[in-house]
Amino acid sequence: MGARKSRDYQPVNLSPPTAIEAMSSDGERTLELEGLPRYQTSSPSDTDNGFFCATGKIRKENVDYLNVGDGPEVEIAGFERATLKTALTWVAIVCTAGLLRLVFHWLPQYYLKCTHRRCSLAAADTVLLRDQYFQWFVHLVKTLRATDDQSNKDGLSMSPIGASPYLLIPDSGGRFREVTHIRYFVSKKLKYIWDEDTKSFNCLRSLDTDTPCSYFYGCQGLQEEEQTIRRQVYGVNAIRVRVWPILEILFREVLTPFYIFQVFSCTLWFIDEYVYYAAAIVIMSVASLSFYCYSFRTMQMELRNKIVTHDIVSVWRGGELVETIEAELLVPGDIVIVPHHGCLMQCDAVLLSGNCIVDESMLTGESVPVTKTPLPNPKVDKKQGPLYCIKEHARHTLFCGTKVIQTRYYGNEKVKAMVVRTGFSTSKGELVRSILFPKPMSFKFNRHTYYFILCLSGCAFIGLIYTFIVMSRDNTPVGDMVVRALDLITIAVPPALPMALTIGIVYARQRLKEKDIYCLNQNSVNICGVINAVCFDKTGTLTEDGLDMWGVVPVIDSRWKPIIHNTTEMDQGHIQVCMATCHSLTIIDEELCGDPLDLKMFQSTGWDLEEPAIADSVKFDQMMPTVVRPKKPRFGTSTEDVGQGESMQPEIGIVRQFTFSSSLQRMSVITRALGASNFDLYVKGSPEMIVSLSKPETVPANFAEVLQTYTMQGYRVIAIAHKPLPDLKWVKAMRITREQVEQDLDFFGLLVMENRLKPETTPVIKILNDVNIRTIMVTGDNMLTALSVARECQMVGMYDQVILINATPTGVAYVNSEHVDVEPAAHPKEEGNFLAAGDSSDVRRKDKRYHFAMTGSSFANLRNCHRHLLPKIVQRGTIFARMNPEQKAFLVEHIQELGYNVAMCGDGANDCGALKTAHAGISLSEAEASVASPFTSLQQNIKCVPTVIREGRAALVTSFGMFKYMACYSLCQFTSVMILYNIGCNLTDFEFLWIDLCLLTVLGIFFGRTAAHSVLVKATPPDSLLGATPLLSVLGQMVIMVLVQIVVYFYIQTKSWFTPFVRNHEKEYASYENHAVFIISQFQYIILAFVFSKGAPYRKTILSNYYFVAAMGILTAACIYITLYPMQWIINLLELHPPDSLTFNLQFIAIALVNLAACLICEMFLVEFLFFRILKNKYKVLRRTKHVYETIEKELRNDRSWPPVETSHEHKRKATEEALRSPSSDTAVILGEATKPTHATADLLHRNDNAKPFLRNLSTNSQSLLISPPSGGASVGTSPVNDSAYAETQYQSSL
């Protein structure tokens, strides 16, 4: 979709909800919707011209938008060059000595407005964009003509293309239209072209949009000429990450406001001959810049090396012509030949022939190989038939970045796929773009730093005026007056502040490195200090990869038999044969591959698998079956059940597979034992589904109770069944449908598997829960596994209720998870905690400890159709299953919108978007995820999460203390200078040097060495510099410091030996006034460092920082020495004028001790105890503004009517009613759910004609179960019991 005028849409009705303008706690203008989280808008200055002001939620009139209805909407405006405005702007730039151009560098949108005028998009040569995060982008509109030579132009083409008679741009239905030229611009790696029909810029479409499926089968490949013409528009098929040159990185950083101020300060100091400190600042700045440039370029190079790939592909030109070209030359419409040995996909392509086994772990995070099949051919006209949708037809699409392990095809037929997307438009390209252009982080501490500096600048401005008044009174030369006034600015606003604020971060990164945690982005360290929500991937993060076999529970004559844990010792009966045959495993490169669950199940049998001795790539035809057999013969084992007769070592061929279907919840195989006269059917799947297809007489009466004994503990339970097929012939076996054979089964037992948690998982989750850090699971795995893991790791409490969210475009259902306590006596009821069957709503109202769980499809429907419910559901959402990478990133954004500071911990490439979107991403992998995340842990477990949070808290507290120290230092020195300016005096250069270089720099360097506290506490450190507590702290300390300096200044004048300072123009500042102010102020800088160096609860005690304590001790001794007995060379160097009275000099020490006591009382008693703990809790006006999530949480606790929880039977009934009203492709799925052991939908199924085709496929047992449900089928969630011994006890009692 492209740019559209907002007047084409209906105006938004704001009632309800009602729009309320409000001021946030940060003083920013917001638009608040009642019942919804706040969304930040621009400040009034950005909207004075009536142009950009929409939040993305509400469109303005006469404003154009990009991506309308297709992704985040972006505001766009056209501009054309105005010669007069440009000339006047450059005159102003010259008159300001380039300062105005520097401002335009920081604010490019204003430079555009000053040199261009608004115009229509049709006439624009430049466009101005503002995205949903209120970031501005300026892009040139370029014109590409058919006659242009596009060789290596704009980095969009790699090889020479030359001129062509026309250009091809995509049209609907897979057609391309010939044009002579196109106007376009590139934004965030995507090309937008001008559409004359709609008068808008549209994102360059590919064949994944408005293309019928039949189109792909009517194509015969592209000839080289047409491929070349298309490449002129699409550019090369490459995902390029530009690595900035060192000089560009350097200049971009130097031109930031902080470094510009440092350049100004150092220049002024060199002019004023304050050489030593200026040189020290220059050296530290150069070191800091060098480190930054090295880190930034290294990160870019790592990203490029891990993202950029090169390959050679074969393209089909029609007929028998196949040409080998570089993958970068591919364009949409090319038909590529997928090699039989596999490859790494370089584009998104739809499969046209053959099968592919693909590793999609980069996209999904799951290492299960996926079988891709050809796109169904509707065999209709190109203008008709279903449209290709890359999401709906994902099982027929090969995605860029995924690895094709192997291809399979009939005979000599080639495996062909048509390219539908290239470059940054591909799935991998979208992932890389999310890394390159993440959501901007707005950390309150960093934002308030600028506000605080503005306050210091205000003080400097006051001092500037004061300096001009005082010095003009003394007839000071104008040049000296200007230098002194500007010098006062560098005193009030310390240039070393940026480096000082990074001290704690540098030490935190060093400590993290010692614990094998590497930080790529130092700005994320402080943010970790306020993390209060952590999202975890499941597989490989919380759990080990894959499942482990826990045991087999056999059933003989409808009675349970003892659990078998060592499955290799089982009799070679139907259970072991089912485990050895009912799977989708295959041998690739002499290695057994397939679903990890199937792999574990097969390996536990101790059998071997042999495939026909033909090439892997032609195993498409099942006429030659796969054979399984035990590794060793076991004598004395009965083999009658598997049709082996006298054979003691059965060999069984897998004749046909009915692959696993999530909608059918089962898979099956048709087998035939060597020498047997009949076929057998083995089925495995969800226990409820298998039981519904089994004969009632083969199912134990207490099936539901035993099943829930295991599911309550988080085990993955799979049921197995068997059916002999005595009358089936080979030809019929190849053609028979699964519905014909998957009925009237013999139930044979349960396979119990466990997805083992990593040993560090549960303790870490408990630590986070204990300190009120919210934990959330975001996984691509299925819901059942996610629920069980969440309970086992205590992410969901033992007695907490889980409510499943089932969202469709038409409504949202809240369904209780089906966990009940089968032995109430074993778990006595506790009011508000125990969930008894049928009491879910009452318990929910007494104790609001409930969690929401949902799948990715429900989450997508909530975002698109029920957005008003999203804040409440996300607030209590704990388990999000079947989430794709894009949905993971969206979820993180929604949690952030509630006011949470979110961390994300994952290990796969599918987590990259979420890792980059989160405030702090922690990767457990060194692959793509490590480049996208600020932190990478070499420890493959989540133990690193509390470590990062602890170090973040320590770094943040250090930054807070350092900032307050630097602010008080500058104001303290500012006060000293202002006092001395009053008499025409000042501090000498070496007095400044002693304070700045020896006291401030040494103490500042060691200030942040205090390590993080070993224990996390519930309270997070403050993140606002403009809060009442930090402001009161700074103000209190400065009042004490100013009073002490003033007292000392006047006190020394009362002595009989005092002689006043005589003004002079030789900069001879030695005097009693200078001496008194300097001596007492040097102690004040040490006192401030001691007072602001906090210990517990976020850092260890100050005594653990040996370097800092030693530095304080040495510097204090030096200050005492200078005060009492300075040597003559020190007096001459510092230009001191010490009194001859030792008694008076001792009084300086006494005043310093009184100053220390007053500062400690102010900080520890008045600020931290009286104000922070007592008054702040007593008076609401002193408390911080509540976050959105706190308001929503309070509403949820008080609202006893929401959510309207249904039992699963009620939900199934409603779902069935809806399915039967409008039968569709999903009807079978819904009715499949309804046909589990429940009578909730029995009458609907039997009375409705639409259900009859589905009922015919059900067994007699299934239909009887619909009428007479088994006992124990309640729908209320209860607690799991984290003890495998309990399962066996319950099982034995049920025998």
Short mmCIF file of C-alpha atoms in Angstrom, two decimals, residues 582 656-670 681-684 693 723 733 735-743 745 1257:
data_model
loop_
_atom_site.label_atom_id
_atom_site.label_comp_id
_atom_site.label_asym_id
_atom_site.label_seq_id
_atom_site.Cartn_x
_atom_site.Cartn_y
_atom_site.Cartn_z
CA CYS A 582 5.16 -44.31 13.56
CA ARG A 656 2.88 -45.61 3.82
CA GLN A 657 2.84 -42.54 6.03
CA PHE A 658 -0.04 -40.26 6.94
CA THR A 659 1.92 -37.26 8.16
CA PHE A 660 1.17 -35.42 11.36
CA SER A 661 -1.53 -32.79 11.12
CA SER A 662 -2.04 -30.24 13.87
CA SER A 663 -5.73 -30.03 13.04
CA LEU A 664 -6.15 -33.82 13.22
CA GLN A 665 -3.72 -34.13 16.15
CA ARG A 666 -2.26 -37.42 14.99
CA MET A 667 -0.11 -39.26 12.49
CA SER A 668 -0.21 -42.87 11.36
CA VAL A 669 1.67 -45.41 9.28
CA ILE A 670 0.74 -48.54 7.39
CA LEU A 681 -1.91 -49.55 11.07
CA TYR A 682 -0.12 -47.76 13.92
CA VAL A 683 -1.35 -44.38 15.15
CA LYS A 684 0.05 -41.90 17.64
CA LEU A 693 -10.90 -43.09 17.51
CA LYS A 723 -5.41 -51.70 13.97
CA ALA A 733 -2.86 -49.42 0.62
CA ARG A 735 -4.62 -45.15 -2.40
CA ILE A 736 -6.68 -45.50 0.74
CA THR A 737 -7.43 -42.33 2.71
CA ARG A 738 -6.54 -41.94 6.35
CA GLU A 739 -10.20 -41.36 7.29
CA GLN A 740 -10.99 -44.87 6.06
CA VAL A 741 -8.45 -46.58 8.27
CA GLU A 742 -8.06 -44.32 11.33
CA GLN A 743 -11.09 -45.65 13.22
CA LEU A 745 -8.49 -48.68 16.85
CA ASN A 1257 -15.62 -40.27 9.66
#
